[in-house]
Coordinates of C-alpha atoms in Angstrom, one line a residue:
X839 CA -7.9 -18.2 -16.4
X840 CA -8.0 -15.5 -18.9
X841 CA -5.3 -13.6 -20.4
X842 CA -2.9 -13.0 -17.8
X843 CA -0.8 -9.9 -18.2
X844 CA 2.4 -10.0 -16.5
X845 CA 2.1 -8.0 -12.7
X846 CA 4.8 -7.1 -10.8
X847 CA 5.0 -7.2 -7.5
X848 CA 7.4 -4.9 -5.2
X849 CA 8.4 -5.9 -1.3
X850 CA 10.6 -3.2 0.2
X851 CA 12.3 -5.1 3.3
X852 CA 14.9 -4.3 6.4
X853 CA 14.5 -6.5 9.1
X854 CA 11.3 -8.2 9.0
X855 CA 12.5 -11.7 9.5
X856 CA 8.8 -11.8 11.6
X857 CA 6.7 -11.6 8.8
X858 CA 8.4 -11.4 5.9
X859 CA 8.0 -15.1 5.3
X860 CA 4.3 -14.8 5.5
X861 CA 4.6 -12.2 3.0
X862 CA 6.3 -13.9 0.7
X863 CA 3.9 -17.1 1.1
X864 CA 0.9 -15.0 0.3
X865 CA 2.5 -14.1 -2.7
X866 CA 3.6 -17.3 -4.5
X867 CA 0.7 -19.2 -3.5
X868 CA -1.1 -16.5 -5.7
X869 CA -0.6 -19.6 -8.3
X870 CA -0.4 -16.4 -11.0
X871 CA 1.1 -17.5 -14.2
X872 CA 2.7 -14.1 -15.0
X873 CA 4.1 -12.8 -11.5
X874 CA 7.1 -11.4 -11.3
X875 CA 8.2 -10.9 -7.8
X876 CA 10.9 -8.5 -6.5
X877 CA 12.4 -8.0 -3.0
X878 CA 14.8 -5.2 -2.1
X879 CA 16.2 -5.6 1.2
X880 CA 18.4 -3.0 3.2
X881 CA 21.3 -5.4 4.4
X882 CA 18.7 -7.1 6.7
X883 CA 20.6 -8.7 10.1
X884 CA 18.2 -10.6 11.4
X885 CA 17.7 -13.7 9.5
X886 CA 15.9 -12.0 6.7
X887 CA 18.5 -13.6 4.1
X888 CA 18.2 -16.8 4.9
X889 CA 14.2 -16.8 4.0
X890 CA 14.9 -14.7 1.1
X891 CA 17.6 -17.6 0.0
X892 CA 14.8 -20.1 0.6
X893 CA 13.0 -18.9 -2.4
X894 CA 15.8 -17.6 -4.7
X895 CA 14.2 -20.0 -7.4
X896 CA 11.0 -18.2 -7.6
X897 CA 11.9 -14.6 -6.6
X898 CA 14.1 -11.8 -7.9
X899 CA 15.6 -10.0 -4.4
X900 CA 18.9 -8.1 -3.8
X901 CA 20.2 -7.2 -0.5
X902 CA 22.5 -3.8 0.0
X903 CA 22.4 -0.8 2.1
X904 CA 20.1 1.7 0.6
X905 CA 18.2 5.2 1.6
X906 CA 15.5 4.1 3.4
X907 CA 11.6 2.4 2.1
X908 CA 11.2 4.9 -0.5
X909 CA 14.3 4.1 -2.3
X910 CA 14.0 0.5 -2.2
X911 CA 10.2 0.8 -3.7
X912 CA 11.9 2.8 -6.4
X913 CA 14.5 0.3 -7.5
X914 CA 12.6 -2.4 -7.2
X915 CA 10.0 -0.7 -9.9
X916 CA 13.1 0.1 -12.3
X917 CA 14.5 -3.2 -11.7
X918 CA 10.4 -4.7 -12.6
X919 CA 9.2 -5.7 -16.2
X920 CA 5.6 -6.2 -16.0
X921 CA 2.9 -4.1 -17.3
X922 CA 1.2 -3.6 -13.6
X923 CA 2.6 -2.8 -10.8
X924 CA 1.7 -3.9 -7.0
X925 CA 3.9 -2.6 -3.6
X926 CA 3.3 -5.0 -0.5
X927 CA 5.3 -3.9 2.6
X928 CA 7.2 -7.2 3.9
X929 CA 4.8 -7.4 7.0
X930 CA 1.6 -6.9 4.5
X931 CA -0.3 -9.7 3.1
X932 CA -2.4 -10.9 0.0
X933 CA -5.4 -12.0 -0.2
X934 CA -6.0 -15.5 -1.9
X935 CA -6.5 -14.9 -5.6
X936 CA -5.9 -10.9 -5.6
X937 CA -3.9 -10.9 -8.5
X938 CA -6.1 -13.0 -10.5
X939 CA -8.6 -10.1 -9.4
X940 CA -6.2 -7.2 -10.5
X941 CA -5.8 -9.0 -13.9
X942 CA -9.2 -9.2 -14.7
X943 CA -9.9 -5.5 -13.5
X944 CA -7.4 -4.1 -15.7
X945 CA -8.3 -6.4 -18.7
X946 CA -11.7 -5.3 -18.8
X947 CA -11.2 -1.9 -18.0
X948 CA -8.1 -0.7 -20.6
X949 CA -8.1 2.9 -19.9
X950 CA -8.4 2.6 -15.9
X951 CA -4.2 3.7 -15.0
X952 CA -4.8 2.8 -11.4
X953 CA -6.9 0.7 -9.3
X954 CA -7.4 0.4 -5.7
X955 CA -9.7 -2.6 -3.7
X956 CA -10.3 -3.0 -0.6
X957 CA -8.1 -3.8 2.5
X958 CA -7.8 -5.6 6.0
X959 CA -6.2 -4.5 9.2
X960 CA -4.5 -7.3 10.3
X961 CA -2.3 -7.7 14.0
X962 CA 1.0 -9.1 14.4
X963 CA -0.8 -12.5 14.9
X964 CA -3.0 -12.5 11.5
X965 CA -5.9 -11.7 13.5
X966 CA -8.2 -8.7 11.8
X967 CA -8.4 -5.9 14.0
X968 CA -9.7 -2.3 13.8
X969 CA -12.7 -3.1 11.5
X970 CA -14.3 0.3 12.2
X971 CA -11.4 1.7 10.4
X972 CA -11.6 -0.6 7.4
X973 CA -15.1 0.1 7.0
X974 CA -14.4 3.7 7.1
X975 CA -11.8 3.6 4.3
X976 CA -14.6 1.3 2.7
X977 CA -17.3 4.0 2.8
X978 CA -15.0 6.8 1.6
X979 CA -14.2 4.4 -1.4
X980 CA -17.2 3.8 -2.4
X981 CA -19.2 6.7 -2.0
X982 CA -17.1 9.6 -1.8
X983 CA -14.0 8.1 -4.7
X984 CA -12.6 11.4 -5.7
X985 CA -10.2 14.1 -5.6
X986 CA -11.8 16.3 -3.1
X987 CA -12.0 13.8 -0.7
X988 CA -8.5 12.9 -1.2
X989 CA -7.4 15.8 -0.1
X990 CA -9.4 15.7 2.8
X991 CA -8.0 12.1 3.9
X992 CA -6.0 9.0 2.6
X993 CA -8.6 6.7 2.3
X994 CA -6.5 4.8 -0.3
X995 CA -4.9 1.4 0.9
X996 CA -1.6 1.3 -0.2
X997 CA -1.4 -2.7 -0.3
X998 CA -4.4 -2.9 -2.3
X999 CA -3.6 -0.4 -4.9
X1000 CA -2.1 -1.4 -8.4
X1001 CA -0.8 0.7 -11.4
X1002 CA -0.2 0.5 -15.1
X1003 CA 3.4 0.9 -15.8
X1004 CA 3.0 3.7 -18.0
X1005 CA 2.1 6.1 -14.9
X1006 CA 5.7 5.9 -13.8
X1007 CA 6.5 7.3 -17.2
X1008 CA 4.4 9.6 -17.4
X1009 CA 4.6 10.6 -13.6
X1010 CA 8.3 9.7 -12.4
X1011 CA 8.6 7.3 -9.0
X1012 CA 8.0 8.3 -5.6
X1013 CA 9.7 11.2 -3.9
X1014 CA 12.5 9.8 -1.9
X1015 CA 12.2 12.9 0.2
X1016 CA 9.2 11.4 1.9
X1017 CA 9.9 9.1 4.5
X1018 CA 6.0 8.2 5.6
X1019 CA 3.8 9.7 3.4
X1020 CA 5.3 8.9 0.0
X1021 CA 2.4 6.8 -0.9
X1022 CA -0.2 9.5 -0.5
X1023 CA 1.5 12.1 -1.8
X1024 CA 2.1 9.7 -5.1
X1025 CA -1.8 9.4 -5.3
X1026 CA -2.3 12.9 -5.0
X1027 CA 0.2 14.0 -7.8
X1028 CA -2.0 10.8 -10.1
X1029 CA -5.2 11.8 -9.2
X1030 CA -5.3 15.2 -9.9
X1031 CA -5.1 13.6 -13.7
X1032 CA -6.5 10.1 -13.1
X1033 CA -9.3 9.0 -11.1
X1034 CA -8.7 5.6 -9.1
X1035 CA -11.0 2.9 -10.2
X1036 CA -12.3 0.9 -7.7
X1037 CA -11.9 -3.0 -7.3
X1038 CA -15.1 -4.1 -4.9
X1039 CA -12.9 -6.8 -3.6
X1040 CA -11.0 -7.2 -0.7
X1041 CA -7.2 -7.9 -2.3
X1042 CA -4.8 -7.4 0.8
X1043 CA -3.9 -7.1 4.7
X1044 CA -2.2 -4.2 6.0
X1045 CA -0.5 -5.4 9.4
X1046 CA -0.4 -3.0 12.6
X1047 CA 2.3 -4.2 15.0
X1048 CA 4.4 -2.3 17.6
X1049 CA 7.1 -1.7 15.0
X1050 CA 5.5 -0.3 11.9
X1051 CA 5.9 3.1 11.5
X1052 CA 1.9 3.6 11.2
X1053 CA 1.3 2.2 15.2
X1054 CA 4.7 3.8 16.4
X1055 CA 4.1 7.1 15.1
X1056 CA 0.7 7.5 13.9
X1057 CA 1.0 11.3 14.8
X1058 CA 4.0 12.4 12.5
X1059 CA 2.6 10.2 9.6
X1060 CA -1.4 12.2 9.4
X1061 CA 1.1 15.6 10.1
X1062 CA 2.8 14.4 7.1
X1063 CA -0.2 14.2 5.3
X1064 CA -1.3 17.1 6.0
X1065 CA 1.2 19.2 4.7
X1066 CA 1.5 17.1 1.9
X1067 CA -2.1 17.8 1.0
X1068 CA -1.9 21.6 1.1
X1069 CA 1.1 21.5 -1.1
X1070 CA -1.9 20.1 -3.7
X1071 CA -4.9 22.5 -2.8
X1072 CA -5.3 26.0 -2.9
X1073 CA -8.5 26.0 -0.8
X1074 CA -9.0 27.1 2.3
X1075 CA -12.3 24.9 2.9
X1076 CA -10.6 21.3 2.0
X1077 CA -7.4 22.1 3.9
X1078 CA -9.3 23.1 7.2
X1079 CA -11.2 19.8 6.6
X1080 CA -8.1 17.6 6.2
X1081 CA -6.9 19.4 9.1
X1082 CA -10.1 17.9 11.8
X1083 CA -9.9 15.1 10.0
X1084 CA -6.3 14.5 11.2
X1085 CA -7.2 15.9 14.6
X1086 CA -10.2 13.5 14.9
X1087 CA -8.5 10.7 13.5
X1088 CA -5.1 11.0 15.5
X1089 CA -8.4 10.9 18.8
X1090 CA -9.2 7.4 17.1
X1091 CA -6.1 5.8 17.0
X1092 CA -5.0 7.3 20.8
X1093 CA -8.1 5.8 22.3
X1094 CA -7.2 2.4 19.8
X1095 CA -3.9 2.0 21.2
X1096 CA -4.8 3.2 25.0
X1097 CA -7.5 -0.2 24.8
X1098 CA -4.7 -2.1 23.0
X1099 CA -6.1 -2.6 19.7
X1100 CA -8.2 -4.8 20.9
X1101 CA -11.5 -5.7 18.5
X1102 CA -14.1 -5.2 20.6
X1103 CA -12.9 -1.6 21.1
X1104 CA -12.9 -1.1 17.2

């Protein structure tokens, strides 16, 4: 391997005893000499502890009542050390050899201050689902990367995106006022400075189960977006665009969930 510069990893968690031992699994078996993992938990209930104490020799995690996702992102960044910094929700996975991926990205591109790659939909049972929307996020990423389009839709995958640590200097952490959307409103307040690069590779899963707040309430979060966006732009044109493309997207994932999810109807 090349150079490996030291990547921290983030895992907000409250209750996932379900998947968080996946997540955790997909992780370590990275084999990435300079990883530096963190876990902030909410005071799981569930069992969550007991994985967590399973691999207190080769993670960093605390457990205490905090404010919600948002906040626990945040501390787990001021309580990191490495130079880039990953987010992977405790039902989200990686893919094998993502952050020997990342590493190389960022070596050979020095002035790139965030990258994005590409992402799965995964169910609760690891199975890939809605692959019409991944290759509509994959389009958008490739074709249309910039800020105009951002505004018009989140086509960035959270799990796959990683950022030098000097954009939290420069930029602050996210806003713990948003509960849903605090990842898209983080890449707007970026990218109206610095563009995304782009990591052709796919580097993690994002899991849609019954529970997560993207399946439950699918609605709220595009609303969210929404109004985030318009805090960003002043035109008319892009905000009546964002504005179908919530209402034709919110039609997408209705008919999604009234078939179940199932594959063939993606």
């Amino acid at each position: 391997m090349r150079e490996a510069v030291k990547i921290s990893v983030i895992t907000p968690s409250y209750n996932q005893a379900q998947f968080i031992e996946r997540t955790i699994k997909s992780v370590l078996s990275q084999a990435y000499p300079c990883l530096e993992y963190i876990i902030v938990d909410g005071g799981s209930t569930d069992g969550t502890i007991s994985i967590l104490k399973k691999y207190s020799d080769r993670i960093k995690w605390v457990s205490e009542k905090d404010s919600g996702q948002t906040s626990a992102v945040n501390k787990g960044i001021k309580m990191s050390s490495g130079h880039i910094i990953g987010w992977l929700n405790s039902d989200d996975l990686y893919e094998q050899g993502a952050l020997e991926k990342v590493n190389a990205f960022f070596l050979d591109n020095p002035s790139c201050k965030w990258a994005t790659g590409l992402c799965r939909i995964i169910d609760a049972d690891d199975r890939e689902a809605r692959r019409y929307v991944k290759l509509y996020k994959n389009m958008l990423l490739r074709y249309f990367n910039g800020y105009n389009t951002l505004l018009t839709t989140n086509y960035i995958s959270q799990p796959a995106t990683f950022l030098r640590r000097e954009v939290f200097t420069e930029f602050g952490f996210f806003d713990e006022k948003e509960d849903r959307v605090m990842d898209y409103e983080y890449w707007l307040r970026i990218g109206a400075r610095y563009a995304p690069c782009r990591i052709n590779d796919y580097l993690a899963c994002f899991r849609v189960h019954a529970q997560s707040k993207t399946s439950g309430g699918f609605k709220k979060t595009f609303s969210d977006e929404l109004e985030v966006a318009r805090r960003y732009s002043k035109s008319g044109v892009i905000n009546t665009a964002h504005y179908a493309s919530c209402v034709c997207i919110c039609a997408v994932y209705s008919a999604l969930n009234a078939f179940g999810g199932k594959n063939k109807a993606e």
